[in-house]
Coordinates of C-alpha atoms in Angstrom, one line a residue:
Chain O
M1 CA -210.2 -114.7 -89.6
K2 CA -210.1 -115.0 -93.4
D3 CA -212.9 -113.4 -95.2
E4 CA -214.3 -116.5 -96.9
K5 CA -216.9 -115.2 -99.3
G6 CA -216.3 -111.4 -99.7
C7 CA -214.2 -109.5 -102.1
G8 CA -211.1 -110.1 -100.1
M9 CA -210.5 -106.5 -99.2
S10 CA -210.4 -107.5 -95.5
I11 CA -207.0 -109.1 -96.1
F12 CA -205.5 -105.6 -95.8
H13 CA -206.5 -105.6 -92.1
Y14 CA -203.8 -108.1 -91.3
E15 CA -200.6 -106.6 -89.9
F16 CA -198.4 -108.6 -92.3
M17 CA -200.5 -107.2 -95.2
Q18 CA -200.2 -103.7 -93.9
N19 CA -196.4 -104.2 -93.7
A20 CA -196.5 -105.6 -97.2
L21 CA -198.5 -102.6 -98.5
L22 CA -196.1 -100.2 -96.7
A23 CA -193.1 -102.0 -98.3
G24 CA -195.0 -101.7 -101.6
L25 CA -195.5 -98.0 -101.2
L26 CA -191.8 -97.4 -100.3
A27 CA -190.7 -99.5 -103.3
S28 CA -193.2 -97.7 -105.6
I29 CA -191.8 -94.3 -104.7
A30 CA -188.2 -95.3 -105.1
C31 CA -188.7 -97.3 -108.3
G32 CA -191.1 -94.6 -109.8
I33 CA -188.3 -92.0 -109.4
I34 CA -185.3 -94.1 -110.3
G35 CA -187.1 -96.3 -112.9
T36 CA -188.0 -93.1 -114.7
L37 CA -184.3 -92.0 -114.8
V38 CA -183.3 -95.6 -115.8
V39 CA -185.7 -95.6 -118.8
V40 CA -184.9 -92.1 -120.1
N41 CA -181.2 -92.7 -119.7
R42 CA -181.5 -96.1 -121.3
I43 CA -179.5 -97.9 -118.7
V44 CA -181.9 -100.8 -118.1
F45 CA -179.1 -103.3 -118.8
I46 CA -176.8 -101.8 -116.2
S47 CA -179.7 -101.9 -113.7
G48 CA -180.2 -105.5 -114.4
G49 CA -176.5 -106.1 -113.9
I50 CA -176.5 -104.3 -110.5
A51 CA -179.6 -106.2 -109.4
H52 CA -178.3 -109.6 -110.2
A53 CA -174.7 -109.0 -109.1
A54 CA -176.2 -107.9 -105.7
Y55 CA -176.8 -111.6 -105.1
G56 CA -173.1 -111.7 -104.3
G57 CA -173.8 -109.5 -101.3
I58 CA -176.4 -111.9 -100.0
G59 CA -173.9 -114.8 -100.3
L60 CA -171.3 -112.7 -98.5
A61 CA -173.7 -111.8 -95.7
F62 CA -174.7 -115.4 -95.2
F63 CA -171.1 -116.5 -95.3
L64 CA -169.9 -113.9 -92.8
G65 CA -173.0 -114.1 -90.8
F66 CA -174.5 -110.5 -90.9
A67 CA -177.8 -109.1 -92.0
P68 CA -178.4 -110.0 -95.7
L69 CA -179.9 -106.6 -96.5
L70 CA -176.7 -104.9 -95.3
G71 CA -174.7 -107.3 -97.5
V72 CA -176.9 -106.3 -100.4
V73 CA -176.5 -102.6 -99.8
G74 CA -172.7 -102.8 -99.6
F75 CA -172.2 -105.1 -102.5
A76 CA -174.7 -103.4 -104.8
V77 CA -173.3 -100.0 -104.1
A78 CA -169.7 -101.2 -104.8
I79 CA -170.7 -103.0 -108.0
S80 CA -172.7 -100.0 -109.2
V81 CA -169.7 -97.7 -108.8
V82 CA -167.5 -100.2 -110.7
M83 CA -170.1 -100.4 -113.5
A84 CA -170.4 -96.6 -113.6
L85 CA -166.6 -96.2 -114.0
V86 CA -166.5 -98.9 -116.6
S87 CA -169.3 -97.4 -118.7
L88 CA -167.9 -93.9 -118.4
K89 CA -164.4 -95.1 -119.5
N90 CA -165.2 -97.4 -122.3
K91 CA -168.7 -96.8 -123.8
E92 CA -168.3 -99.2 -126.7
R93 CA -167.4 -102.3 -124.6
A94 CA -169.3 -101.4 -121.5
D95 CA -172.2 -103.8 -122.1
T96 CA -169.8 -106.8 -122.3
I97 CA -168.1 -106.0 -119.1
I98 CA -171.4 -105.3 -117.3
G99 CA -172.7 -108.6 -118.6
M100 CA -169.7 -110.3 -117.1
L101 CA -170.0 -108.5 -113.7
W102 CA -173.7 -109.5 -113.7
A103 CA -172.9 -113.2 -113.9
V104 CA -169.8 -113.1 -111.7
G105 CA -171.7 -111.3 -108.9
M106 CA -174.3 -114.0 -109.0
A107 CA -171.7 -116.8 -109.2
I108 CA -169.9 -115.4 -106.1
G109 CA -173.2 -115.4 -104.2
I110 CA -174.0 -119.0 -105.1
L111 CA -170.5 -120.2 -104.2
L112 CA -170.4 -118.4 -100.9
I113 CA -173.7 -119.9 -100.0
D114 CA -172.4 -123.3 -101.0
L115 CA -169.6 -122.7 -98.6
T116 CA -171.9 -121.7 -95.8
P117 CA -173.2 -124.5 -93.6
G118 CA -176.9 -124.5 -92.6
H119 CA -180.1 -123.0 -93.8
R120 CA -180.6 -122.5 -97.5
L121 CA -184.4 -122.1 -97.5
D122 CA -184.5 -118.3 -97.0
L123 CA -182.5 -117.8 -100.2
M124 CA -185.5 -118.2 -102.4
S125 CA -187.1 -115.2 -100.9
Y126 CA -184.2 -113.1 -102.2
L127 CA -184.5 -114.5 -105.7
F128 CA -188.3 -114.3 -106.0
G129 CA -189.2 -112.0 -103.1
S130 CA -191.5 -112.5 -100.1
I131 CA -193.2 -109.3 -99.5
L132 CA -195.6 -111.0 -97.0
A133 CA -192.6 -111.7 -94.7
V134 CA -191.0 -108.2 -94.6
P135 CA -189.9 -107.5 -91.0
R136 CA -190.3 -104.1 -89.5
S137 CA -186.5 -103.6 -89.4
D138 CA -186.3 -103.9 -93.1
L139 CA -189.0 -101.3 -93.5
L140 CA -186.9 -98.8 -91.6
I141 CA -183.9 -99.4 -93.9
M142 CA -186.2 -99.0 -96.9
A143 CA -187.6 -95.8 -95.6
I144 CA -184.2 -94.3 -95.0
L145 CA -183.0 -95.2 -98.5
N146 CA -186.2 -93.8 -99.9
L147 CA -185.6 -90.5 -98.1
A148 CA -182.1 -90.4 -99.5
I149 CA -183.3 -91.0 -103.1
I150 CA -186.0 -88.3 -102.8
S151 CA -183.6 -85.7 -101.4
I152 CA -180.8 -86.3 -104.0
V153 CA -183.1 -86.3 -107.0
G154 CA -185.1 -83.3 -105.6
F155 CA -181.9 -81.3 -104.9
F156 CA -180.3 -82.0 -108.3
Y157 CA -183.5 -82.3 -110.3
K158 CA -182.6 -79.8 -113.1
D159 CA -179.2 -81.3 -113.4
F160 CA -180.6 -84.9 -113.7
L161 CA -183.1 -83.5 -116.2
A162 CA -180.4 -81.9 -118.3
M163 CA -178.1 -84.9 -118.2
S164 CA -180.9 -87.3 -119.2
Y165 CA -182.0 -85.1 -122.1
D166 CA -178.7 -83.9 -123.5
D167 CA -175.6 -85.0 -121.5
E168 CA -173.1 -83.4 -123.8
F169 CA -174.7 -79.9 -123.5
A170 CA -175.2 -80.4 -119.7
A171 CA -171.5 -81.2 -119.3
L172 CA -170.6 -78.1 -121.4
M173 CA -172.7 -76.0 -119.1
G174 CA -170.7 -77.2 -116.1
V175 CA -173.1 -79.8 -114.8
P176 CA -171.0 -82.6 -113.2
T177 CA -172.5 -85.3 -115.4
R178 CA -170.0 -88.0 -114.4
S179 CA -170.6 -87.6 -110.7
L180 CA -174.4 -87.5 -111.4
Y181 CA -174.2 -90.7 -113.4
I182 CA -172.3 -92.5 -110.7
T183 CA -174.8 -91.1 -108.2
L184 CA -177.7 -92.4 -110.3
L185 CA -176.2 -95.9 -110.4
V186 CA -175.7 -95.9 -106.7
M187 CA -179.3 -94.9 -106.3
I188 CA -180.2 -97.9 -108.5
A189 CA -178.4 -100.0 -106.0
F190 CA -180.5 -98.5 -103.2
C191 CA -183.6 -99.3 -105.2
V192 CA -182.5 -102.9 -105.6
V193 CA -182.2 -103.2 -101.8
I194 CA -185.6 -101.7 -101.4
I195 CA -187.4 -104.0 -103.8
I196 CA -185.4 -107.1 -103.2
R197 CA -187.8 -108.2 -100.5
M198 CA -190.8 -107.5 -102.6
I199 CA -190.3 -109.1 -105.9
G200 CA -186.8 -110.5 -105.7
L201 CA -183.7 -110.0 -107.7
I202 CA -185.0 -111.9 -110.8
L203 CA -188.0 -109.6 -111.4
I204 CA -186.6 -106.2 -110.4
I205 CA -186.1 -105.0 -114.0
A206 CA -189.8 -105.3 -114.8
F207 CA -190.7 -103.2 -111.8
F208 CA -188.2 -100.6 -112.9
T209 CA -189.3 -100.3 -116.4
I210 CA -193.0 -101.1 -117.0
A211 CA -194.5 -98.2 -115.0
P212 CA -192.1 -95.6 -116.4
Y213 CA -192.7 -96.9 -119.9
I214 CA -196.5 -96.5 -119.6
A215 CA -196.0 -93.1 -117.8
E216 CA -193.7 -91.7 -120.4
R217 CA -196.4 -91.4 -123.0
R218 CA -198.7 -89.6 -120.7
S219 CA -196.2 -87.1 -119.3
R220 CA -195.3 -83.6 -120.3
S221 CA -192.3 -83.5 -117.9
L222 CA -189.8 -85.7 -116.2
S223 CA -191.3 -85.0 -112.8
S224 CA -194.9 -85.9 -113.9
M225 CA -193.4 -89.1 -115.4
M226 CA -192.0 -89.9 -112.0
I227 CA -195.3 -89.2 -110.3
F228 CA -197.3 -91.4 -112.7
S229 CA -194.7 -94.1 -112.4
I230 CA -195.1 -94.1 -108.6
L231 CA -198.9 -94.2 -108.9
Y232 CA -198.8 -97.1 -111.4
N233 CA -196.3 -99.1 -109.4
F234 CA -198.4 -98.8 -106.3
I235 CA -201.5 -99.9 -108.2
F236 CA -199.6 -102.9 -109.5
T237 CA -198.3 -103.8 -106.1
A238 CA -201.7 -103.6 -104.3
L239 CA -203.5 -105.5 -107.0
G240 CA -200.7 -108.0 -107.3
L241 CA -200.8 -108.6 -103.5
W242 CA -204.5 -109.1 -103.6
C243 CA -204.2 -111.6 -106.4
S244 CA -201.4 -113.4 -104.7
Y245 CA -203.4 -113.8 -101.5
M246 CA -206.7 -114.7 -103.2
F247 CA -205.2 -117.3 -105.6
N248 CA -202.3 -118.4 -103.5
L249 CA -199.6 -117.2 -105.9
T250 CA -196.0 -116.0 -105.5
S251 CA -196.4 -112.3 -104.7
G252 CA -193.5 -110.9 -106.7
A253 CA -194.6 -112.8 -109.9
A254 CA -198.2 -111.7 -109.4
I255 CA -197.2 -108.1 -109.1
I256 CA -195.2 -108.3 -112.3
M257 CA -198.0 -110.0 -114.2
V258 CA -200.5 -107.3 -113.1
A259 CA -198.0 -104.7 -114.4
A260 CA -197.6 -106.6 -117.7
I261 CA -201.4 -106.7 -118.2
F262 CA -201.6 -103.0 -117.6
F263 CA -198.7 -102.6 -120.1
F264 CA -200.5 -104.4 -122.8
L265 CA -203.7 -102.5 -122.1
S266 CA -201.8 -99.3 -122.4
L267 CA -200.5 -100.4 -125.8
L268 CA -204.1 -101.1 -126.9
F269 CA -205.4 -97.8 -125.7
R270 CA -202.5 -95.8 -127.0
R271 CA -204.2 -94.9 -130.2
L272 CA -207.3 -93.5 -128.5
P273 CA -206.1 -90.0 -127.6
R274 CA -205.2 -89.3 -131.2
A275 CA -208.6 -90.4 -132.4
E276 CA -210.2 -88.2 -129.7
R277 CA -208.2 -85.2 -130.9
K278 CA -209.5 -85.7 -134.4
G279 CA -213.0 -85.9 -133.1
G280 CA -212.5 -82.9 -130.9
A281 CA -211.3 -80.8 -133.8
G282 CA -214.4 -81.6 -135.8
A283 CA -216.8 -80.8 -133.0
Chain C
M1 CA -195.8 -60.0 -119.9
I2 CA -193.4 -60.3 -122.8
C3 CA -193.2 -57.3 -125.1
F4 CA -192.8 -58.1 -128.8
N5 CA -190.5 -56.2 -131.2
R6 CA -189.0 -53.8 -128.7
P7 CA -185.4 -54.2 -129.5
D8 CA -184.1 -52.5 -126.4
E9 CA -185.9 -54.7 -124.0
N10 CA -185.5 -57.9 -126.0
R11 CA -181.8 -57.5 -126.5
L12 CA -179.9 -60.2 -124.6
M13 CA -176.9 -58.4 -123.1
P14 CA -173.9 -60.6 -122.6
F15 CA -172.1 -60.6 -119.3
A16 CA -168.9 -58.8 -119.1
N17 CA -166.2 -61.3 -119.7
P18 CA -165.3 -62.5 -116.1
F19 CA -161.9 -63.9 -117.2
M20 CA -160.4 -60.6 -118.1
P21 CA -159.9 -57.5 -116.0
M22 CA -161.5 -54.4 -117.6
E23 CA -158.3 -52.5 -118.1
N24 CA -156.6 -55.3 -119.9
V25 CA -157.3 -54.5 -123.6
V26 CA -154.0 -55.9 -124.7
E27 CA -155.6 -59.3 -125.4
P28 CA -157.6 -58.7 -128.5
N29 CA -158.2 -62.3 -129.4
A30 CA -161.2 -64.3 -128.2
I31 CA -159.7 -67.6 -129.4
E32 CA -156.1 -68.6 -130.0
I33 CA -155.0 -72.0 -131.4
H34 CA -151.4 -73.0 -131.7
D35 CA -150.1 -76.1 -133.5
L36 CA -153.2 -78.1 -132.9
W37 CA -153.4 -81.7 -133.8
F38 CA -156.3 -84.1 -133.3
S39 CA -157.1 -87.6 -134.4
Y40 CA -159.8 -90.2 -133.8
E41 CA -158.0 -93.5 -133.3
A42 CA -155.4 -93.6 -136.1
Q43 CA -157.3 -91.2 -138.3
T44 CA -155.8 -87.7 -138.3
V45 CA -158.7 -85.2 -138.5
L46 CA -156.9 -81.9 -137.9
E47 CA -153.2 -81.2 -138.3
D48 CA -151.0 -78.2 -137.5
V49 CA -153.9 -75.8 -137.0
N50 CA -153.1 -72.2 -136.1
L51 CA -155.8 -69.7 -135.8
A52 CA -156.6 -66.5 -133.9
I53 CA -160.2 -65.3 -133.7
R54 CA -160.6 -61.7 -132.6
R55 CA -163.2 -60.4 -130.3
N56 CA -166.5 -59.5 -131.9
E57 CA -165.5 -61.5 -134.9
F58 CA -168.2 -63.1 -137.0
L59 CA -166.5 -66.1 -138.5
A60 CA -167.8 -68.6 -141.0
V61 CA -166.3 -72.0 -140.8
I62 CA -166.6 -73.8 -144.2
G63 CA -165.2 -77.0 -145.7
P64 CA -166.1 -80.4 -147.0
N65 CA -167.9 -83.0 -144.9
G66 CA -165.5 -84.9 -142.7
G67 CA -163.0 -82.0 -143.0
G68 CA -163.0 -81.4 -139.3
K69 CA -165.3 -78.4 -138.9
T70 CA -167.4 -79.9 -136.0
T71 CA -164.2 -81.4 -134.5
L72 CA -162.6 -78.0 -134.4
I73 CA -165.6 -76.4 -132.6
R74 CA -165.8 -79.3 -130.1
L75 CA -162.1 -78.8 -129.4
I76 CA -162.6 -75.1 -128.7
L77 CA -165.5 -75.9 -126.4
G78 CA -163.4 -78.4 -124.5
I79 CA -165.7 -81.4 -125.3
L80 CA -162.6 -83.0 -127.1
R81 CA -159.1 -82.7 -125.9
P82 CA -156.3 -81.8 -128.4
E83 CA -153.7 -84.5 -129.1
R84 CA -151.1 -81.8 -129.4
G85 CA -151.1 -78.0 -129.3
V86 CA -152.7 -75.3 -127.3
I87 CA -156.2 -73.8 -127.3
R88 CA -156.9 -70.6 -125.4
V89 CA -160.3 -69.0 -125.0
F90 CA -159.9 -65.5 -123.6
G91 CA -156.5 -66.7 -122.4
E92 CA -157.9 -69.7 -120.5
A93 CA -158.2 -73.4 -121.1
P94 CA -161.4 -74.3 -123.0
E95 CA -162.8 -76.4 -120.1
K96 CA -162.8 -73.4 -117.9
T97 CA -164.6 -71.1 -120.2
A98 CA -167.1 -73.6 -121.8
R99 CA -169.9 -72.9 -119.5
H100 CA -170.1 -69.3 -120.7
M101 CA -170.1 -70.3 -124.3
G102 CA -173.3 -70.6 -126.4
Y103 CA -173.5 -73.7 -128.4
V104 CA -175.9 -74.9 -131.0
P105 CA -174.9 -78.5 -131.9
Q106 CA -175.4 -80.1 -135.3
N107 CA -178.5 -82.2 -135.8
T108 CA -179.2 -83.1 -132.2
H109 CA -180.3 -86.7 -132.2
L110 CA -182.0 -86.9 -128.9
N111 CA -184.5 -89.3 -127.3
K112 CA -187.7 -88.9 -129.3
E113 CA -189.9 -89.9 -126.4
F114 CA -188.4 -87.7 -123.8
P115 CA -191.0 -85.7 -121.9
I116 CA -189.6 -82.2 -121.8
S117 CA -191.2 -78.9 -122.7
V118 CA -189.7 -76.2 -124.9
L119 CA -189.2 -73.9 -121.9
D120 CA -187.3 -76.6 -120.0
V121 CA -185.0 -77.3 -122.9
T122 CA -184.3 -73.5 -123.2
L123 CA -183.6 -73.2 -119.5
M124 CA -180.7 -75.7 -119.9
G125 CA -178.8 -72.8 -121.3
R126 CA -178.8 -71.2 -117.9
L127 CA -177.1 -74.1 -116.2
G128 CA -173.7 -72.6 -116.5
R129 CA -174.9 -69.4 -114.8
V130 CA -176.8 -70.8 -111.9
G131 CA -175.9 -72.9 -108.8
R132 CA -176.3 -76.7 -108.7
A133 CA -179.2 -77.0 -106.2
W134 CA -182.9 -76.9 -106.6
R135 CA -184.9 -75.1 -109.4
Y136 CA -184.4 -72.3 -111.8
S137 CA -185.3 -68.8 -110.6
P138 CA -188.1 -66.7 -112.1
K139 CA -185.3 -64.5 -113.5
D140 CA -183.9 -67.4 -115.5
K141 CA -187.4 -68.3 -116.7
G142 CA -187.9 -64.7 -117.8
M143 CA -184.7 -64.8 -119.8
A144 CA -185.6 -68.1 -121.4
E145 CA -189.0 -66.6 -122.4
K146 CA -187.2 -63.6 -124.0
A147 CA -184.9 -65.9 -125.9
L148 CA -187.8 -68.0 -127.2
D149 CA -189.5 -64.8 -128.2
R150 CA -186.5 -63.7 -130.3
V151 CA -186.6 -66.9 -132.3
G152 CA -190.4 -66.8 -132.6
M153 CA -191.0 -69.8 -130.4
L154 CA -192.6 -68.2 -127.3
S155 CA -196.1 -69.4 -128.0
Y156 CA -194.8 -73.0 -127.8
R157 CA -193.2 -72.6 -124.4
D158 CA -195.2 -75.4 -122.8
T159 CA -195.3 -77.7 -125.9
P160 CA -193.4 -81.0 -125.6
I161 CA -190.2 -80.5 -127.7
N162 CA -190.9 -83.7 -129.6
N163 CA -194.1 -82.3 -131.0
L164 CA -192.2 -79.7 -133.0
S165 CA -190.9 -79.8 -136.5
G166 CA -187.1 -80.1 -137.1
G167 CA -186.8 -76.4 -137.9
Q168 CA -188.8 -75.3 -134.9
R169 CA -186.7 -77.5 -132.7
Q170 CA -183.6 -76.0 -134.1
R171 CA -184.9 -72.5 -133.2
V172 CA -185.4 -73.7 -129.6
F173 CA -181.8 -74.9 -129.5
I174 CA -180.7 -71.5 -130.8
A175 CA -182.7 -69.9 -127.9
R176 CA -181.0 -72.3 -125.5
A177 CA -177.6 -71.0 -126.7
L178 CA -178.8 -67.4 -126.4
V179 CA -179.9 -67.6 -122.7
T180 CA -176.3 -68.6 -121.8
E181 CA -175.5 -64.9 -122.3
P182 CA -172.5 -66.2 -124.2
D183 CA -169.1 -64.6 -124.6
I184 CA -168.8 -66.6 -127.8
L185 CA -171.6 -68.2 -129.7
F186 CA -170.8 -71.4 -131.6
M187 CA -173.3 -72.6 -134.1
D188 CA -172.9 -75.8 -136.1
E189 CA -175.2 -75.7 -139.1
P190 CA -177.7 -73.7 -137.1
T191 CA -180.2 -73.1 -139.9
A192 CA -180.0 -76.5 -141.7
S193 CA -183.6 -77.4 -141.3
V194 CA -185.0 -73.9 -140.6
D195 CA -187.3 -72.4 -143.3
T196 CA -186.1 -69.5 -145.4
E197 CA -188.0 -66.8 -143.6
W198 CA -186.6 -67.8 -140.2
Q199 CA -183.1 -68.3 -141.6
A200 CA -183.1 -64.7 -142.6
N201 CA -184.5 -63.6 -139.2
I202 CA -181.9 -65.6 -137.4
Y203 CA -179.0 -64.1 -139.4
T204 CA -180.4 -60.7 -138.7
L205 CA -180.5 -61.6 -135.0
L206 CA -176.9 -62.8 -135.1
K207 CA -175.8 -59.6 -136.7
E208 CA -177.4 -57.6 -133.8
L209 CA -175.8 -59.9 -131.3
N210 CA -172.4 -59.6 -133.0
E211 CA -172.1 -56.0 -131.7
T212 CA -171.1 -57.5 -128.4
V213 CA -170.7 -61.3 -128.9
T214 CA -168.1 -63.2 -131.0
I215 CA -169.8 -65.5 -133.3
V216 CA -168.5 -68.7 -135.0
V217 CA -170.9 -70.4 -137.5
V218 CA -170.3 -73.6 -139.3
S219 CA -172.3 -73.7 -142.5
H220 CA -172.5 -75.1 -146.0
D221 CA -174.6 -72.2 -147.0
I222 CA -171.9 -69.8 -148.2
S223 CA -174.3 -67.6 -150.1
V224 CA -176.4 -66.7 -147.0
L225 CA -173.3 -66.3 -144.8
S226 CA -171.4 -64.1 -147.1
S227 CA -173.6 -61.1 -146.4
H228 CA -173.1 -61.3 -142.7
V229 CA -169.7 -62.7 -141.8
K230 CA -166.5 -60.7 -141.3
S231 CA -164.1 -63.5 -142.0
V232 CA -163.9 -67.1 -143.2
A233 CA -162.0 -70.1 -142.0
C234 CA -161.8 -73.1 -144.4
V235 CA -161.3 -76.4 -142.6
N236 CA -160.0 -79.5 -144.3
R237 CA -157.5 -81.3 -142.1
T238 CA -155.9 -77.9 -141.6
V239 CA -157.3 -74.4 -141.4
F240 CA -157.0 -71.5 -143.8
Y241 CA -158.1 -68.2 -142.4
H242 CA -159.3 -65.4 -144.6
D243 CA -159.7 -62.0 -143.2
S244 CA -162.4 -61.0 -145.6
T245 CA -165.5 -62.5 -147.0
E246 CA -164.1 -62.7 -150.5
I247 CA -164.0 -66.4 -151.2
T248 CA -161.8 -67.1 -154.2
M249 CA -161.9 -70.1 -156.5
E250 CA -158.4 -71.1 -155.5
M251 CA -159.4 -71.2 -151.9
L252 CA -162.4 -73.4 -152.6
E253 CA -160.6 -75.7 -154.9
K254 CA -157.8 -76.1 -152.4
M255 CA -160.3 -76.9 -149.7
Y256 CA -162.6 -79.2 -151.6
Q257 CA -159.9 -80.7 -153.7
C258 CA -161.9 -80.5 -156.9
P259 CA -163.2 -77.8 -159.1
V260 CA -166.2 -76.1 -157.5
E261 CA -168.9 -74.4 -159.3
L262 CA -170.5 -71.6 -157.3
I263 CA -173.5 -69.6 -158.1
A264 CA -173.8 -66.2 -156.6
H265 CA -177.4 -65.2 -156.0
G266 CA -178.2 -61.6 -156.2
L267 CA -176.6 -60.6 -153.0
P268 CA -175.7 -57.3 -151.4
H269 CA -172.1 -57.9 -152.1
R270 CA -170.3 -60.3 -154.3
V271 CA -168.8 -63.4 -152.8
L272 CA -166.8 -64.7 -155.7
G273 CA -164.4 -63.3 -158.1
K274 CA -165.5 -63.4 -161.7
H275 CA -165.7 -66.9 -162.8
K276 CA -163.9 -67.5 -166.2

């Protein structure tokens, strides 16, 4: 029942497309909130480390024969706690150790899959994502993790804000910045799990960073930056999905390219508000 | 509605010190330091520091760059841990009391793109007095607005902090320290980038606060300080305490380890002995 000549909007009537959009919405919310915190805390590199090391969890799940998504949750959470402790303990050398964990996690995943007899095909969907094949059961896990992220960030909002802006002062005022930092990295692991199906491990970082970066310039507060990021992420996802269907492209890469185009447009239009302000003052 | 220039209403009253029972007046010192040593890696920054700072003291901390002034403040605040020795703030370990201290750090190099308003920055000073969960109360917001008013920044309450000049931002950080309702107020070069008019206003404000709050100010600007402070601590690897504002040439030469030429501007009282 493909809409042969029209604008292609009818694709969103398909159930798999609705699932994909729902997955996209869940991922947009999680990544809008956590991506904002990642960008303002400048922990993009750690996020990349967690995302890629999570591949070890997929390997482990295949090897031991349980649900890959559960493997990713466990492995990513464990690795994020290790990375948090490492970077709290030794700030100067943290990036080196994180880089190592990044690679070792992936290597473990690849080796464990080598050791697992049988199907290897599904693996690509974890590397590059396959949002069109998201099963309902995954949506449920995604929704629960999303709820956890929203509750934690909502509950500790002013503490996350204080830690992100001036962690030394926040710690002085009794904010448990170390625990919050570990919590933030665990939530990054949650996010990885949520978006792994959508755009895959390889492209996660772009989804974390592009929308918050564009949003930061338009926002007067951290919460509005989060809301803008959610909005942008969802726009990128919907447009990317549409492109991927219309032109038969890999969905994850299409979503990231849409985001990248918006990013460059935002750079082009960044000077506009200043010019307007000048004009406004004269009028 | 915020009332301007009504001293009684604008006065920020500090909390009674929760760490000391009311009847215990035996403990006159706000801060006590015994045999303190501190080093970064192999570099000794402070050695054999002994210092007692009385309640309601207004102490100026002076000394050469790299002499350990900021390190000393950060040790008293519990941000750094001493290598040897003991620090007591109202008889307690620094980590326990820190959340009730006011602190204006030295040139805060913070994220230049961070989206946060002046009011939200000021509210951070309330974090030690509120619970962890959810938002600040209207009372906290009222206090933050009063503090902003006292440093002349109330009209900027919703402005993104990064749109301000260095001096304006510094005044916001002072307001952030004030809303803590501090038992002791630590300021590290608080007026470094503030214009002259507001420098004077801030020192007048500090003098008022000093009736109830112990104040410790790190500054290079000895001439401005001299008309306000009650005592001076010179920090250069170790600490010399002077229970007066008279700064002698011997003191300065010992501290800076080279002859110092000081010019006294026409001040209410003289800082220096006659220079021969």
